[in-house]
Amino acid sequence: MTEIILEAERVTLRFGGLVANADVSLAVRRGEILGLIGPNGAGKSTLFNLISGTYRPTSGRILLEGQDITGLPAPERCRRGIARTFQVPRSFDSMNVVENVIVGGFVRHPRAAEARAAALATLDVVGLAHRADAVAGELTPPEKRRLEVARALATEPRLLLLDEVLTGLTPSEAKAGVELIRRVAERGVTVIMVEHVMEVVMPLVDRAVVLHLGRVLAEGRPADVVRDEAVIAAYLGERRRAA
């Protein structure tokens, strides 16, 4: 049986009377690409915030490689091997591209020269080496998404959370993004990805977890999930049933 790298056990997060996640339980296997899907407001990004340490759950717990990390802050979780991107790319726009990635490299390489070398190697992986000296604020939207991935990879994560990195891309850009995610997984990084582009994400992921109204609605192989009646009713709709 494949080793479990991350577990969420009955995780609930309340904001006053609003329940953002309710009794969410899932297990992520080392080396897999897990798709986290669902309609807007389903609680996907909230769950990412709980896993990465931005939020602390109201109840339940989160374990990384069997160790309870529920009470750990985000920087410590990063040091332990969890990295993430954001729906809206965040960069230090006045710094150049390699400097942005060096920020992530400092997590593992406290010396500037070592962090820079790691950053340049990471830019090569994501296809931005030719833009290393460009000012980050001048990048195109697809390049900014790759910069986010590069900065996260520079922390040398074991678990990478990708929040809609393929959203808003052209078909050719999305194809390149899929190839990048596969390369990341081939390097031994476990990936959880939130995505709305079903046609792109379903052939890519090993398993899918569907959230609806903050709860797990279904999980399993992509081919099984898209045929689940509850998923069709809540998310895909009758047009997708016909397809």
Short mmCIF file of C-alpha atoms in Angstrom, two decimals:
data_model
loop_
_atom_site.label_atom_id
_atom_site.label_comp_id
_atom_site.label_asym_id
_atom_site.label_seq_id
_atom_site.Cartn_x
_atom_site.Cartn_y
_atom_site.Cartn_z
CA MET A 1 0.00 0.00 0.00
CA THR A 2 1.27 3.46 -0.92
CA GLU A 3 2.39 5.53 2.05
CA ILE A 4 0.08 8.32 3.18
CA ILE A 5 1.80 11.71 3.23
CA LEU A 6 -1.12 13.90 4.36
CA GLU A 7 -4.30 13.22 6.29
CA ALA A 8 -7.18 15.48 7.21
CA GLU A 9 -9.33 14.00 9.95
CA ARG A 10 -12.85 15.43 10.30
CA VAL A 11 -11.63 18.97 9.73
CA THR A 12 -14.18 21.71 10.33
CA LEU A 13 -13.75 25.48 10.03
CA ARG A 14 -16.40 27.95 11.13
CA PHE A 15 -16.45 31.71 10.62
CA GLY A 16 -19.15 32.70 13.09
CA GLY A 17 -22.30 31.07 11.78
CA LEU A 18 -20.73 30.16 8.42
CA VAL A 19 -19.31 26.65 8.07
CA ALA A 20 -16.60 26.77 5.37
CA ASN A 21 -15.46 23.16 5.78
CA ALA A 22 -17.46 20.50 7.61
CA ASP A 23 -16.04 17.16 8.77
CA VAL A 24 -13.65 16.94 5.82
CA SER A 25 -11.57 13.77 5.86
CA LEU A 26 -9.12 12.77 3.16
CA ALA A 27 -5.83 10.94 2.78
CA VAL A 28 -3.22 11.85 0.17
CA ARG A 29 -0.80 9.19 -1.01
CA ARG A 30 2.84 9.95 -1.54
CA GLY A 31 3.63 10.64 -5.19
CA GLU A 32 0.08 11.06 -6.46
CA ILE A 33 -1.63 13.98 -8.14
CA LEU A 34 -4.92 14.59 -6.33
CA GLY A 35 -7.57 16.82 -7.87
CA LEU A 36 -9.75 18.87 -5.53
CA ILE A 37 -12.80 19.98 -7.47
CA GLY A 38 -16.21 21.50 -6.85
CA PRO A 39 -18.32 24.58 -7.58
CA ASN A 40 -17.42 28.07 -6.41
CA GLY A 41 -17.86 28.35 -2.66
CA ALA A 42 -17.39 24.63 -2.09
CA GLY A 43 -14.53 25.19 0.36
CA LYS A 44 -11.57 24.18 -1.79
CA SER A 45 -9.33 27.17 -1.17
CA THR A 46 -10.35 27.17 2.49
CA LEU A 47 -9.12 23.59 2.77
CA PHE A 48 -5.82 24.68 1.15
CA ASN A 49 -5.57 27.42 3.78
CA LEU A 50 -6.08 24.84 6.51
CA ILE A 51 -3.47 22.48 5.10
CA SER A 52 -0.90 25.24 4.56
CA GLY A 53 -1.45 26.83 7.96
CA THR A 54 -3.14 30.10 7.01
CA TYR A 55 -6.16 29.02 9.07
CA ARG A 56 -6.42 26.74 12.07
CA PRO A 57 -9.44 24.41 12.12
CA THR A 58 -12.27 24.83 14.59
CA SER A 59 -12.12 21.07 15.10
CA GLY A 60 -10.38 18.07 13.60
CA ARG A 61 -6.70 17.65 12.86
CA ILE A 62 -4.17 17.55 10.02
CA LEU A 63 -1.24 15.16 9.90
CA LEU A 64 1.85 15.31 7.71
CA GLU A 65 3.61 11.95 7.46
CA GLY A 66 1.83 10.86 10.63
CA GLN A 67 2.81 13.95 12.64
CA ASP A 68 0.06 16.25 13.93
CA ILE A 69 0.69 19.70 12.42
CA THR A 70 -2.71 21.21 13.27
CA GLY A 71 -1.24 23.83 15.59
CA LEU A 72 1.83 24.71 13.54
CA PRO A 73 2.06 28.11 11.78
CA ALA A 74 2.48 28.37 8.01
CA PRO A 75 6.28 29.04 8.04
CA GLU A 76 6.92 25.89 10.04
CA ARG A 77 4.73 23.84 7.74
CA CYS A 78 6.73 25.19 4.82
CA ARG A 79 9.95 24.09 6.51
CA ARG A 80 8.40 20.66 6.96
CA GLY A 81 7.69 20.39 3.25
CA ILE A 82 4.33 22.00 2.38
CA ALA A 83 4.31 24.71 -0.31
CA ARG A 84 1.47 26.38 -2.16
CA THR A 85 0.43 28.78 -4.88
CA PHE A 86 -2.56 31.15 -4.82
CA GLN A 87 -5.58 31.73 -7.06
CA VAL A 88 -4.35 35.25 -7.77
CA PRO A 89 -0.59 35.10 -8.43
CA ARG A 90 1.44 37.01 -5.87
CA SER A 91 4.87 38.30 -6.76
CA PHE A 92 7.31 40.94 -5.60
CA ASP A 93 6.75 43.05 -8.68
CA SER A 94 9.68 45.43 -8.16
CA MET A 95 12.14 42.52 -7.91
CA ASN A 96 13.33 40.48 -10.82
CA VAL A 97 12.26 36.91 -11.48
CA VAL A 98 15.24 35.13 -9.97
CA GLU A 99 15.06 37.30 -6.83
CA ASN A 100 11.42 36.24 -6.38
CA VAL A 101 12.43 32.60 -6.49
CA ILE A 102 15.42 33.16 -4.18
CA VAL A 103 12.87 34.13 -1.52
CA GLY A 104 11.65 30.54 -1.61
CA GLY A 105 15.17 29.15 -1.89
CA PHE A 106 16.15 30.70 1.43
CA VAL A 107 13.93 28.14 3.18
CA ARG A 108 16.54 25.44 2.44
CA HIS A 109 19.62 27.49 1.53
CA PRO A 110 20.45 30.29 4.01
CA ARG A 111 23.49 31.42 2.00
CA ALA A 112 22.64 33.80 -0.83
CA ALA A 113 24.85 32.12 -3.42
CA GLU A 114 23.32 28.70 -2.73
CA ALA A 115 19.78 30.11 -2.77
CA ARG A 116 20.47 31.80 -6.11
CA ALA A 117 21.85 28.60 -7.64
CA ALA A 118 18.77 26.69 -6.45
CA ALA A 119 16.51 29.43 -7.82
CA LEU A 120 18.13 29.35 -11.25
CA ALA A 121 17.81 25.56 -11.38
CA THR A 122 14.14 25.84 -10.47
CA LEU A 123 13.51 28.47 -13.15
CA ASP A 124 14.92 26.02 -15.67
CA VAL A 125 12.42 23.39 -14.50
CA VAL A 126 9.43 25.70 -14.99
CA GLY A 127 10.65 27.16 -18.28
CA LEU A 128 11.45 30.66 -17.05
CA ALA A 129 15.25 30.58 -17.09
CA HIS A 130 15.29 32.99 -20.05
CA ARG A 131 13.31 35.50 -17.95
CA ALA A 132 15.52 35.33 -14.84
CA ASP A 133 16.55 38.99 -15.01
CA ALA A 134 13.15 40.36 -16.06
CA VAL A 135 11.21 42.50 -13.60
CA ALA A 136 8.42 40.34 -12.15
CA GLY A 137 5.83 43.06 -12.66
CA GLU A 138 6.39 42.85 -16.42
CA LEU A 139 5.58 39.15 -16.75
CA THR A 140 2.51 37.93 -18.64
CA PRO A 141 -0.25 36.23 -16.56
CA PRO A 142 0.88 32.71 -17.60
CA GLU A 143 4.47 33.60 -16.72
CA LYS A 144 3.37 34.90 -13.33
CA ARG A 145 1.67 31.58 -12.63
CA ARG A 146 4.89 29.77 -13.49
CA LEU A 147 6.80 32.14 -11.24
CA GLU A 148 4.45 31.20 -8.38
CA VAL A 149 5.15 27.52 -9.02
CA ALA A 150 8.89 28.19 -9.19
CA ARG A 151 8.95 30.05 -5.88
CA ALA A 152 6.99 27.22 -4.24
CA LEU A 153 9.28 24.56 -5.74
CA ALA A 154 12.35 26.45 -4.54
CA THR A 155 11.32 25.58 -0.97
CA GLU A 156 11.91 21.92 -1.99
CA PRO A 157 8.47 20.72 -0.90
CA ARG A 158 7.28 17.19 -0.42
CA LEU A 159 3.68 18.34 -0.88
CA LEU A 160 2.71 21.08 -3.35
CA LEU A 161 -0.72 22.75 -3.30
CA LEU A 162 -1.62 24.27 -6.66
CA ASP A 163 -4.60 26.65 -6.55
CA GLU A 164 -6.05 27.10 -10.05
CA VAL A 165 -2.72 27.33 -11.86
CA LEU A 166 -4.38 26.40 -15.17
CA THR A 167 -7.35 28.76 -14.93
CA GLY A 168 -7.56 31.49 -17.54
CA LEU A 169 -4.92 29.98 -19.83
CA THR A 170 -5.24 29.36 -23.55
CA PRO A 171 -5.38 25.70 -24.65
CA SER A 172 -1.68 25.72 -25.57
CA GLU A 173 -0.74 27.40 -22.28
CA ALA A 174 -2.86 24.91 -20.33
CA LYS A 175 -1.18 22.03 -22.15
CA ALA A 176 2.23 23.40 -21.17
CA GLY A 177 0.95 23.77 -17.60
CA VAL A 178 -0.14 20.13 -17.51
CA GLU A 179 3.29 19.04 -18.74
CA LEU A 180 4.90 21.11 -15.98
CA ILE A 181 2.73 19.52 -13.28
CA ARG A 182 3.63 16.07 -14.58
CA ARG A 183 7.34 16.98 -14.44
CA VAL A 184 6.92 18.17 -10.87
CA ALA A 185 5.26 14.89 -9.89
CA GLU A 186 7.99 12.92 -11.64
CA ARG A 187 10.50 14.67 -9.37
CA GLY A 188 8.83 12.99 -6.39
CA VAL A 189 6.60 15.86 -5.27
CA THR A 190 3.06 14.98 -4.20
CA VAL A 191 0.53 17.39 -5.73
CA ILE A 192 -2.94 18.51 -4.66
CA MET A 193 -4.51 20.78 -7.22
CA VAL A 194 -7.67 22.86 -7.23
CA GLU A 195 -8.96 23.38 -10.75
CA HIS A 196 -12.18 24.24 -12.58
CA VAL A 197 -11.10 23.20 -16.09
CA MET A 198 -12.49 19.68 -15.91
CA GLU A 199 -11.38 18.64 -19.40
CA VAL A 200 -7.79 19.46 -18.46
CA VAL A 201 -7.60 18.27 -14.88
CA MET A 202 -9.41 14.94 -15.04
CA PRO A 203 -6.95 13.20 -17.42
CA LEU A 204 -4.09 14.56 -15.29
CA VAL A 205 -5.02 13.52 -11.75
CA ASP A 206 -4.74 10.06 -10.21
CA ARG A 207 -7.74 10.62 -7.93
CA ALA A 208 -10.35 13.31 -7.46
CA VAL A 209 -12.10 14.61 -4.35
CA VAL A 210 -15.27 16.62 -4.89
CA LEU A 211 -16.29 19.23 -2.31
CA HIS A 212 -19.79 20.65 -2.11
CA LEU A 213 -20.99 23.11 0.52
CA GLY A 214 -17.81 22.49 2.50
CA ARG A 215 -18.21 18.71 2.65
CA VAL A 216 -16.70 15.79 0.72
CA LEU A 217 -19.34 14.78 -1.80
CA ALA A 218 -17.39 12.07 -3.63
CA GLU A 219 -13.89 10.75 -4.18
CA GLY A 220 -12.24 8.17 -6.37
CA ARG A 221 -10.86 7.67 -9.84
CA PRO A 222 -11.68 10.54 -12.19
CA ALA A 223 -13.71 8.32 -14.52
CA ASP A 224 -15.88 7.16 -11.62
CA VAL A 225 -16.29 10.60 -10.06
CA VAL A 226 -17.61 12.25 -13.23
CA ARG A 227 -20.27 9.53 -13.46
CA ASP A 228 -21.38 9.92 -9.85
CA GLU A 229 -25.03 11.03 -9.77
CA ALA A 230 -24.49 13.34 -6.78
CA VAL A 231 -21.56 15.04 -8.52
CA ILE A 232 -23.55 15.50 -11.72
CA ALA A 233 -26.44 17.04 -9.81
CA ALA A 234 -24.30 19.35 -7.65
CA TYR A 235 -21.55 20.38 -10.02
CA LEU A 236 -21.41 19.05 -13.55
CA GLY A 237 -25.06 19.48 -14.57
CA GLU A 238 -27.22 17.71 -17.08
CA ARG A 239 -25.20 18.94 -20.07
CA ARG A 240 -22.15 17.14 -18.68
CA ARG A 241 -24.25 14.01 -18.09
CA ALA A 242 -25.05 13.93 -21.81
CA ALA A 243 -21.38 14.46 -22.69
#
